Structures are given as C-alpha cells and as structure tokens.
mmCIF file of C-alpha atoms in Angstrom:
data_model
loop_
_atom_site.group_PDB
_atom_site.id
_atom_site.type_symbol
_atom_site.label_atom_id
_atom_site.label_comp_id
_atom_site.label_asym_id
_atom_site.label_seq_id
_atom_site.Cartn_x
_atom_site.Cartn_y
_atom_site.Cartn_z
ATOM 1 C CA UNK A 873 197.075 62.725 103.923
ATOM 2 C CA UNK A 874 194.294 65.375 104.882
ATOM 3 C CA UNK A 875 191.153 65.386 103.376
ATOM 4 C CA UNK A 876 188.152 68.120 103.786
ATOM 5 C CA UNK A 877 190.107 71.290 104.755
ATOM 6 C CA UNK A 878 189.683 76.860 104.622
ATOM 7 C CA UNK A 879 187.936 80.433 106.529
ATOM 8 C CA UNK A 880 188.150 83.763 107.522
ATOM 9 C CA UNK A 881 191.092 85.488 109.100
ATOM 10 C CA UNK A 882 188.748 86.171 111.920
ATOM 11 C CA UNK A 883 188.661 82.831 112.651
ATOM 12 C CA UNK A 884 192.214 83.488 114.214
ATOM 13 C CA UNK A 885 190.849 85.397 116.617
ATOM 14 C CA UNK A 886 190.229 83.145 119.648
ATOM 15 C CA UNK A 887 193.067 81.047 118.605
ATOM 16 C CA UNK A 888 196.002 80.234 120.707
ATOM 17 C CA UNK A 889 199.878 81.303 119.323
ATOM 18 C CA UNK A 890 202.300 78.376 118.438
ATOM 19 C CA UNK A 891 204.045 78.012 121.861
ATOM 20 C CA UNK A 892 204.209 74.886 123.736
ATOM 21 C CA UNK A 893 202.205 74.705 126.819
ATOM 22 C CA UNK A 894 199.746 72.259 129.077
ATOM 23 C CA UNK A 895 195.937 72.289 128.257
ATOM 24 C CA UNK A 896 193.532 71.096 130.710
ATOM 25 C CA UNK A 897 191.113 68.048 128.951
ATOM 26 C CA UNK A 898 188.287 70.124 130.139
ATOM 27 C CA UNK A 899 187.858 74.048 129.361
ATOM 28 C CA UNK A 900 185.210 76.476 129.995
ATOM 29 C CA UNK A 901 182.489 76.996 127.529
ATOM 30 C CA UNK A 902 183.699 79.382 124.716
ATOM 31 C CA UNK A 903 182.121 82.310 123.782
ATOM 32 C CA UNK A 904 181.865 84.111 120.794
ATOM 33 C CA UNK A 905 185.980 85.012 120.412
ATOM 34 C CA UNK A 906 186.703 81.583 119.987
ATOM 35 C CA UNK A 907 183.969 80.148 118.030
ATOM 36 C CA UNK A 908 185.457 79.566 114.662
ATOM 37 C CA UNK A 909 182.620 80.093 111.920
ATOM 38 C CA UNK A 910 182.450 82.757 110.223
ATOM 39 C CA UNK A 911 180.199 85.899 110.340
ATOM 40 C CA UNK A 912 180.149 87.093 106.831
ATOM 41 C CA UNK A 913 176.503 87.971 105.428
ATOM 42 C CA UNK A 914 177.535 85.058 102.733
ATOM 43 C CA UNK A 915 177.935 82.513 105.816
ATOM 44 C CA UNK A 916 174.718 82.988 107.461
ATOM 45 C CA UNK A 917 172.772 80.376 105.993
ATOM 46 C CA UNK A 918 175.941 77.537 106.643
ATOM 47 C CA UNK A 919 176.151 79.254 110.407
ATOM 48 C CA UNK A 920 172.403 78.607 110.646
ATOM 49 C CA UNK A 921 172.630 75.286 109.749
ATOM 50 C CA UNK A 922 175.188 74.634 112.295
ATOM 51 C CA UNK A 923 173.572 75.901 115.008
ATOM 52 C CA UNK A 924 170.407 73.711 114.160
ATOM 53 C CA UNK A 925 172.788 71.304 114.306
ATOM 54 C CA UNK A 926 173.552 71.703 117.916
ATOM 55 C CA UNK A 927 177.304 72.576 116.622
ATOM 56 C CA UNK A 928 178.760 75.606 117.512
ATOM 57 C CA UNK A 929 183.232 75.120 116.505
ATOM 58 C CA UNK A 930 185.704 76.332 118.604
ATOM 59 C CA UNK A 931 189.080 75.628 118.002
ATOM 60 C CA UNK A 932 192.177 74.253 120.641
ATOM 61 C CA UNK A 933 195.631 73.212 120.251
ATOM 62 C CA UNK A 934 196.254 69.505 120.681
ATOM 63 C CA UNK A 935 198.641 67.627 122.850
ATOM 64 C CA UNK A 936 198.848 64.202 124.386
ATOM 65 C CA UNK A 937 195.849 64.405 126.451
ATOM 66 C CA UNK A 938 193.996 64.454 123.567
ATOM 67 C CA UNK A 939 195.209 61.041 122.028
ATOM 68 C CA UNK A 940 192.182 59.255 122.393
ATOM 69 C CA UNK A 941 190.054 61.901 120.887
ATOM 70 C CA UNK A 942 191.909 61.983 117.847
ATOM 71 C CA UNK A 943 192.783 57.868 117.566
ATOM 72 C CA UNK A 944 188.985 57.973 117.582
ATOM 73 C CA UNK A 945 188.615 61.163 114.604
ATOM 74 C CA UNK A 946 191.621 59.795 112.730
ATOM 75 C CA UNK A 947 190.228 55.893 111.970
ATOM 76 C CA UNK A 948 186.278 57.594 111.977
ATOM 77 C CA UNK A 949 187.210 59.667 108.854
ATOM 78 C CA UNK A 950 190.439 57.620 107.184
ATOM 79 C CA UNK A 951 190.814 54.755 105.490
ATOM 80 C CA UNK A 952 192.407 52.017 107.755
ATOM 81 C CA UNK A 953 195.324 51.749 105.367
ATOM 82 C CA UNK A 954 195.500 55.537 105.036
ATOM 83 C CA UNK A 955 194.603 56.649 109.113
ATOM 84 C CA UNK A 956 197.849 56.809 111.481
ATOM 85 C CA UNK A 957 198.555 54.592 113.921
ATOM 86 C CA UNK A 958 197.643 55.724 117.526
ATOM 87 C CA UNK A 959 201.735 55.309 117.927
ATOM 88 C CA UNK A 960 202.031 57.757 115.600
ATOM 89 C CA UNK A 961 199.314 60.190 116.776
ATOM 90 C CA UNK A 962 200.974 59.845 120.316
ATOM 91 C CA UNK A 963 204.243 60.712 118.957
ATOM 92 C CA UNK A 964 203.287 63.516 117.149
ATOM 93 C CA UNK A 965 200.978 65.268 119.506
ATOM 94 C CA UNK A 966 203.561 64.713 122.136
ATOM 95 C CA UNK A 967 206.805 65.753 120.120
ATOM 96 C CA UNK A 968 204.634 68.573 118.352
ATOM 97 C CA UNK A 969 201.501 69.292 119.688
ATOM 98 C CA UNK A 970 201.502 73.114 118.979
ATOM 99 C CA UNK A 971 201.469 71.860 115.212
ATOM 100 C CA UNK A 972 198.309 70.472 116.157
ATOM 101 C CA UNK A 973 195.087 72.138 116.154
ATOM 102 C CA UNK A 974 191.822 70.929 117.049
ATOM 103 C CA UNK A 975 188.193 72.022 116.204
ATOM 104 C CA UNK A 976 186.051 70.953 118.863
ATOM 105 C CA UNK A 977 182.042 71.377 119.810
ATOM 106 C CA UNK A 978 180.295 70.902 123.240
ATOM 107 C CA UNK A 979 176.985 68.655 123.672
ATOM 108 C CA UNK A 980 174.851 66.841 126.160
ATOM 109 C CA UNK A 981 174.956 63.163 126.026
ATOM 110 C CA UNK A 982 171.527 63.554 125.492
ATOM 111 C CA UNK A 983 172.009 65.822 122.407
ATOM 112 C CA UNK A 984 170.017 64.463 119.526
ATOM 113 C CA UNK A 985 171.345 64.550 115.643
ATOM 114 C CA UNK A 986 175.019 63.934 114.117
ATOM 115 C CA UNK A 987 176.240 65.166 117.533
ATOM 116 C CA UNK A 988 174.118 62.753 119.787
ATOM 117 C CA UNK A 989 175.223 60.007 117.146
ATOM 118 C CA UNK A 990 179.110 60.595 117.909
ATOM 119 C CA UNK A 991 178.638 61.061 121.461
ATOM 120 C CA UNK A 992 177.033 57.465 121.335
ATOM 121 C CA UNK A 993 180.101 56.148 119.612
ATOM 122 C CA UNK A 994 182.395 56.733 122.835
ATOM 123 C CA UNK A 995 182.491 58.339 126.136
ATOM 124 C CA UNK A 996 184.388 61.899 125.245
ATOM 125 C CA UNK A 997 185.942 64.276 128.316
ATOM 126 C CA UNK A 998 183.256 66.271 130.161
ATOM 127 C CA UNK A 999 183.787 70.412 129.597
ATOM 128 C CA UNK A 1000 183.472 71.135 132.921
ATOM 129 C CA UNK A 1001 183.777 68.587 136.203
ATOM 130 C CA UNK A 1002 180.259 70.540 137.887
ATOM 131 C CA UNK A 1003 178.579 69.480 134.548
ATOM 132 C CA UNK A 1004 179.432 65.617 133.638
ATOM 133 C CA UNK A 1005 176.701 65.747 131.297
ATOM 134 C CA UNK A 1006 178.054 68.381 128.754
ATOM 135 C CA UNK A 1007 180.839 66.615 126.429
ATOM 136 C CA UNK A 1008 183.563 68.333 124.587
ATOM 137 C CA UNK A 1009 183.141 66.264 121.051
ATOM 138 C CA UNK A 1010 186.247 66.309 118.406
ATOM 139 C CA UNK A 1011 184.688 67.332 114.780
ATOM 140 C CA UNK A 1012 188.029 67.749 113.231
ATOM 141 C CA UNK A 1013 191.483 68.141 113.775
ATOM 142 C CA UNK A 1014 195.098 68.856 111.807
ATOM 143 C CA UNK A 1015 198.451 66.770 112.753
ATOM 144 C CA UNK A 1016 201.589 68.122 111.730
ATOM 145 C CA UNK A 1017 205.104 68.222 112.295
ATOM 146 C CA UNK A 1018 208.571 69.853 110.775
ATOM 147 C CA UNK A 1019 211.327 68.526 108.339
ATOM 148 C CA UNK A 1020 214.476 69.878 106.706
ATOM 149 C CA UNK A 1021 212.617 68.717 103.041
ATOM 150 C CA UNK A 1022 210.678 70.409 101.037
ATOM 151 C CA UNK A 1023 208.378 68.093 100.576
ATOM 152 C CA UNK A 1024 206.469 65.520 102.569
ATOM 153 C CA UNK A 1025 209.021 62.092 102.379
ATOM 154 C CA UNK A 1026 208.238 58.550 104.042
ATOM 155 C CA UNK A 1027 210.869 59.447 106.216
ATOM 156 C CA UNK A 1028 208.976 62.771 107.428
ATOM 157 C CA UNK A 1029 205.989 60.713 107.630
ATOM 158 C CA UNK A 1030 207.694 57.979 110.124
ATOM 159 C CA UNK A 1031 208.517 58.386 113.555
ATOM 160 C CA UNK A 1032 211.127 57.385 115.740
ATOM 161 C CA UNK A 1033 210.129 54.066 117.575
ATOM 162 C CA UNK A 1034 212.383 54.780 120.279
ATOM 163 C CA UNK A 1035 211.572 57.984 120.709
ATOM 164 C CA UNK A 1036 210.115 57.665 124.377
ATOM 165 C CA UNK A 1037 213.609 57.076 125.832
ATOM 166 C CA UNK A 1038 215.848 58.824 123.117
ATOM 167 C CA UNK A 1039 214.718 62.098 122.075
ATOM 168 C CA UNK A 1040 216.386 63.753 119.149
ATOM 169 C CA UNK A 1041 215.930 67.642 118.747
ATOM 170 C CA UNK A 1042 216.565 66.571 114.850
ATOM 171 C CA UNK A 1043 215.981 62.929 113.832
ATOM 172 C CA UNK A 1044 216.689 61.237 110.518
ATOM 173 C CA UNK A 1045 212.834 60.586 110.383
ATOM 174 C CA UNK A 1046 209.927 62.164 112.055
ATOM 175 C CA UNK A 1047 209.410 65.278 113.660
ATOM 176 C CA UNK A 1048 212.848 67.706 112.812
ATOM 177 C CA UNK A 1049 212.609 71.448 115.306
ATOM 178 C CA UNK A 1050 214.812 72.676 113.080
ATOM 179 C CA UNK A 1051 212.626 71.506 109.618
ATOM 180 C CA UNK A 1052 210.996 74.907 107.791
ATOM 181 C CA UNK A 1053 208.520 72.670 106.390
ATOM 182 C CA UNK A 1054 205.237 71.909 107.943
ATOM 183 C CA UNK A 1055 204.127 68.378 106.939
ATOM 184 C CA UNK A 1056 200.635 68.304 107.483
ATOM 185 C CA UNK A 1057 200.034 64.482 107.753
ATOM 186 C CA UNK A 1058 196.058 64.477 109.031
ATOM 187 C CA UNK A 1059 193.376 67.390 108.151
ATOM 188 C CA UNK A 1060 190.243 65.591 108.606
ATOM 189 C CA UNK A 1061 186.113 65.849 109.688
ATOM 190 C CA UNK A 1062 183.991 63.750 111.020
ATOM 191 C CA UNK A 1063 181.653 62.005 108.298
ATOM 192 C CA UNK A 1064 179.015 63.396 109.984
ATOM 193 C CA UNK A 1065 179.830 66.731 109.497
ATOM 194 C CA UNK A 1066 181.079 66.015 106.234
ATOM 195 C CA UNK A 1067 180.395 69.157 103.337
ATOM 196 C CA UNK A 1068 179.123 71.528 106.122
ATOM 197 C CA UNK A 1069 182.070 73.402 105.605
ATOM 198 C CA UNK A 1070 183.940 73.186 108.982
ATOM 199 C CA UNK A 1071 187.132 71.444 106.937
ATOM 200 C CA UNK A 1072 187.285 74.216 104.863
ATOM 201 C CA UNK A 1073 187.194 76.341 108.521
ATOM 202 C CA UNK A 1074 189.810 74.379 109.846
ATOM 203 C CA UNK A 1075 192.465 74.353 107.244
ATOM 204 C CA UNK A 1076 191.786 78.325 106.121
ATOM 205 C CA UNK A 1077 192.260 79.031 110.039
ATOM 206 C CA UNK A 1078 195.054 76.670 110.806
ATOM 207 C CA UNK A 1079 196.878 78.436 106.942
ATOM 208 C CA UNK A 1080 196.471 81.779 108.603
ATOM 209 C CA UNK A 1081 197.910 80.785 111.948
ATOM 210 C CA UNK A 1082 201.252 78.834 110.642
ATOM 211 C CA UNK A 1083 201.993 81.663 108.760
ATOM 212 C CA UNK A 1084 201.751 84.720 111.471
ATOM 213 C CA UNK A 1085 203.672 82.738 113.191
ATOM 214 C CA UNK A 1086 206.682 82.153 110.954
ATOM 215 C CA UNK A 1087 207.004 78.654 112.735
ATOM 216 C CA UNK A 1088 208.036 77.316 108.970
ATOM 217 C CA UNK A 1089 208.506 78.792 105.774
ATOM 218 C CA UNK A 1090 206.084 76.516 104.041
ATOM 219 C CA UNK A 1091 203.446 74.025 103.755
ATOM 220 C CA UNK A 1092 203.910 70.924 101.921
ATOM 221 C CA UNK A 1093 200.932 68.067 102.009
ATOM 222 C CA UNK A 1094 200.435 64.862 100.382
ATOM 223 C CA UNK A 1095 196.453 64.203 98.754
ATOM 224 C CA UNK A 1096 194.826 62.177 96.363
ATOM 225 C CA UNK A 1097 193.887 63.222 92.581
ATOM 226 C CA UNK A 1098 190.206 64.341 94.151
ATOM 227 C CA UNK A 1099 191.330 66.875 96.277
ATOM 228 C CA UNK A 1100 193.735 68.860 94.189
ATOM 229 C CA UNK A 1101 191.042 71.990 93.258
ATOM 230 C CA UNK A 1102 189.920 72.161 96.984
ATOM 231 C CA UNK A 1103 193.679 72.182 98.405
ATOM 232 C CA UNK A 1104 194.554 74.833 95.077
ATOM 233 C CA UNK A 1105 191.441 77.304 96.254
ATOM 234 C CA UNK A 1106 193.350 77.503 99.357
ATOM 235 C CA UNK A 1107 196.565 78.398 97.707
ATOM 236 C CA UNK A 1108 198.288 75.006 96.991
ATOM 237 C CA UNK A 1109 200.253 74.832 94.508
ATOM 238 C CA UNK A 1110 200.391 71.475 92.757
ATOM 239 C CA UNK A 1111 203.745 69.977 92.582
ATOM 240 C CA UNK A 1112 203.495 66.324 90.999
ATOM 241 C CA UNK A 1113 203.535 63.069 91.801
ATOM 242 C CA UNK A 1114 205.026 62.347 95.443
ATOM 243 C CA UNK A 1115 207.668 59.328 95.677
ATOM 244 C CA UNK A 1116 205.737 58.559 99.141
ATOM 245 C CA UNK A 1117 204.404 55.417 99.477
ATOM 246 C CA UNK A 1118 202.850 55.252 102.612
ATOM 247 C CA UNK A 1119 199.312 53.689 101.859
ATOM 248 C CA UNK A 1120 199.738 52.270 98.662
ATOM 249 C CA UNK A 1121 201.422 55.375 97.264
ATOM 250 C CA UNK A 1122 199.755 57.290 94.068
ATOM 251 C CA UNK A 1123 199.551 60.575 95.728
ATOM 252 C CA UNK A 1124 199.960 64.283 94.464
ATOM 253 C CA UNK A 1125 202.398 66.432 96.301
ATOM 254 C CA UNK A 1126 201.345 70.005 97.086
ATOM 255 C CA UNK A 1127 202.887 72.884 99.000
ATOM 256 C CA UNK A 1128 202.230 76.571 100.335
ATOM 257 C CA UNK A 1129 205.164 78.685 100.374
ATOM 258 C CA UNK A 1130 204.749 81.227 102.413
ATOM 259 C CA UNK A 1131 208.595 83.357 101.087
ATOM 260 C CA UNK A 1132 208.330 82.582 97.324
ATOM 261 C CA UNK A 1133 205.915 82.674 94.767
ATOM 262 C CA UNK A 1134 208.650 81.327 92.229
ATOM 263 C CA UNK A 1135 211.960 79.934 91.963
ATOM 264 C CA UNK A 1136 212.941 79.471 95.458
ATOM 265 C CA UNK A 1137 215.920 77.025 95.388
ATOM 266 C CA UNK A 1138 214.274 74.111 96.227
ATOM 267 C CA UNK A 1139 214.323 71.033 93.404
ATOM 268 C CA UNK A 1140 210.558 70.663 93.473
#
C-alpha cells in the first residue's frame, strides 16, 4: 500500500539495472550521476529547498542488508496496521531485492534540521568506514515483488513462512519469478520529508526503470480513495475496488500496463 510516490527520465541515469547482485552497506559519496532530483528550470526552486535542507537523493537497490533501514522507514511512515512486518520486509528484500529500490541521503550526526532529527531516531550505517561520522539516512524506499495475477491479491501480498528452508522459484503466495506483474506493496517517505516532492521522484524513477527493463509487463498497486489522482498523474489507471483485505480492506486497485492501453485479456 504505497503512499507519496514520480520524476524525470534523467533520474534513471545513475541508477543500477534489475540484476541481482551484493551491495556493500556503505558506498562512496555520489556525485552528480546518481543524485536523483531533477534539473529542469521548473525544479530549481524544490532542488533549492533540498539542498537547504542538507538533502541531496541518490538512489540504490535494496537487499537484506538493508532490513533495518527499511523496518525503521516502513513503521516511521505507515500505519501500524497498514506497515509490513519486518518478516515480511526480510522476505522480500531477500527473495527480491532488485524489485527494491531505495532513495537514500548522506549526513553528519551532527546535521541539524529534518535530517539531524532522523539521524537522532537511530544509529544508521556510516558511508564510508574512514568517516564514522557521515550517515547514509533512508528518506524513502519501494518494496515489490512478482505474481502470475493481474492484480495485487492477499495471496501476492503474503509470504511463505517457511521460506528460509524451502525456497520455491513459484509459490502459491508471495514472491512468483515467473509473475509479469509487479506488486508494489510499500512506496513510502519519511514524514519529514513529506510534500517535498522526493515520493513523486521515487515512484516516476522507479516507473521508468521497471519498464526498460521488461522485468514485468505491468504494474498493479493497491491505495486508498486519497491517492487515486496522484497514482493516475503517473499513469495509473484506476481499476475498482480490490477484494484485498490486508489492513482492514477498503482499498482501490490500480495498475500500469506497460503492453496494452486496452483490452488486454486480463478480467480486470
């Protein structure tokens, strides 16, 4: 159930293709390839405010090491009844981490402003091991994975619970390799970077990148009543109600096909 989430194609630039492969918890400082806001003349004034802000995005894939930085995001920004469980989040960026993307800024634990505040909430991985002081703080993230449906099901949204000692390329529920749909379960930003634009970064860039990659032939999400225009701008296309009922139920189902614009065989 994502929330804030858009940007550029540029924004693709310094981001990494959809292959599976180790990341190291700590990573150089990026430079201007991989920063992910955007440098059109109607941006400057959003970029500006940023930087004031200490915040300057880049963007990483997301795998296992990375659990505790999004357990941390995912119950910041959710709902308790609507955040998933860490079990979950381990499952999923270990099954499917190159689903994952990450939007990340670096800080010194003496940085002041919504930065300093979310270093204060935790102690976050140091960028680089000669600099302990410089922290590589989680604004945002997307967690996805694959199924065989169309749309997003409480079965896609489960997980295996035995999945640590009996892995199954294609399970009844969770994450399916062979699925063409992209369920993306989590597209959040931390509160205090709320309506500063960076979900709108994230989703836009993470859109762009699913796509080029032909990793699935669509998009399907799950989102409340609220968030139907600002999933729509991005080329959503409202389905209905979902029969999910993860949370309480009441949510809208909505999905990006990325072959059809129209009938495409699929009993919507």
């Amino acid at each position: 159930m994502p929330r804030d989430l858009l940007a550029d194609k540029r924004t693709l630039d310094g981001m990494p293709g959809l292959q599976r492969e180790h990341k190291q918890v700590t990573s150089p400082e990026p430079d201007e390839s991989t920063s992910l806001v955007p440098h059109r003349s109607s941006n400057i004034a959003q970029e500006d405010r940023l930087r004031q802000m200490g915040v300057r995005p880049f963007a990483q894939l997301l795998n296992v090491e990375d659990l505790d930085d999004c357990d941390w995001l995912e119950h910041a920004a959710f709902d308790p009844i609507e955040a998933a469980s860490r079990e979950k989040l381990e499952y999923r960026l270990h099954t499917c981490g190159e689903l994952c993307s990450g939007l990340f800024s670096s800080a010194y634990a003496t940085a002041s402003g919504p930065l300093g505040d979310a270093i204060k909430a935790r102690t976050f991985p140091s960028i680089d091991s000669t600099d302990s002081g410089r922290k590589r703080v989680l604004l945002g993230h997307v967690i996805s994975t694959k199924a065989s449906s169309a749309l997003v099901t409480d079965d896609a949204m489960d997980y295996p619970k035995d999945w640590k000692t009996n892995y199954q390329l294609t399970p009844s529920i969770g994450h399916s390799e062979d699925g063409q749909t992209v369920c993306l379960h989590s597209l959040c930003v931390h509160p205090n970077f709320a309506h500063k634009g960076l979900g709108t970064i994230l989703l836009q860039s993470y859109v762009q990148r699913i796509k080029d990659s032909g990793v699935g032939s669509r998009i399907a999400l799950i989102c409340r009543d609220r968030y139907i225009p600002f999933y729509e701008r991005a080329g959503f296309k409202k389905i209905g109600p979902s029969k999910c009922q993860y949370g309480g139920g009441n949510w809208v189902d909505m999905v990006l096909d990325f072959e059809h614009s129209g009938d495409d065989g699929w009993d919507y």
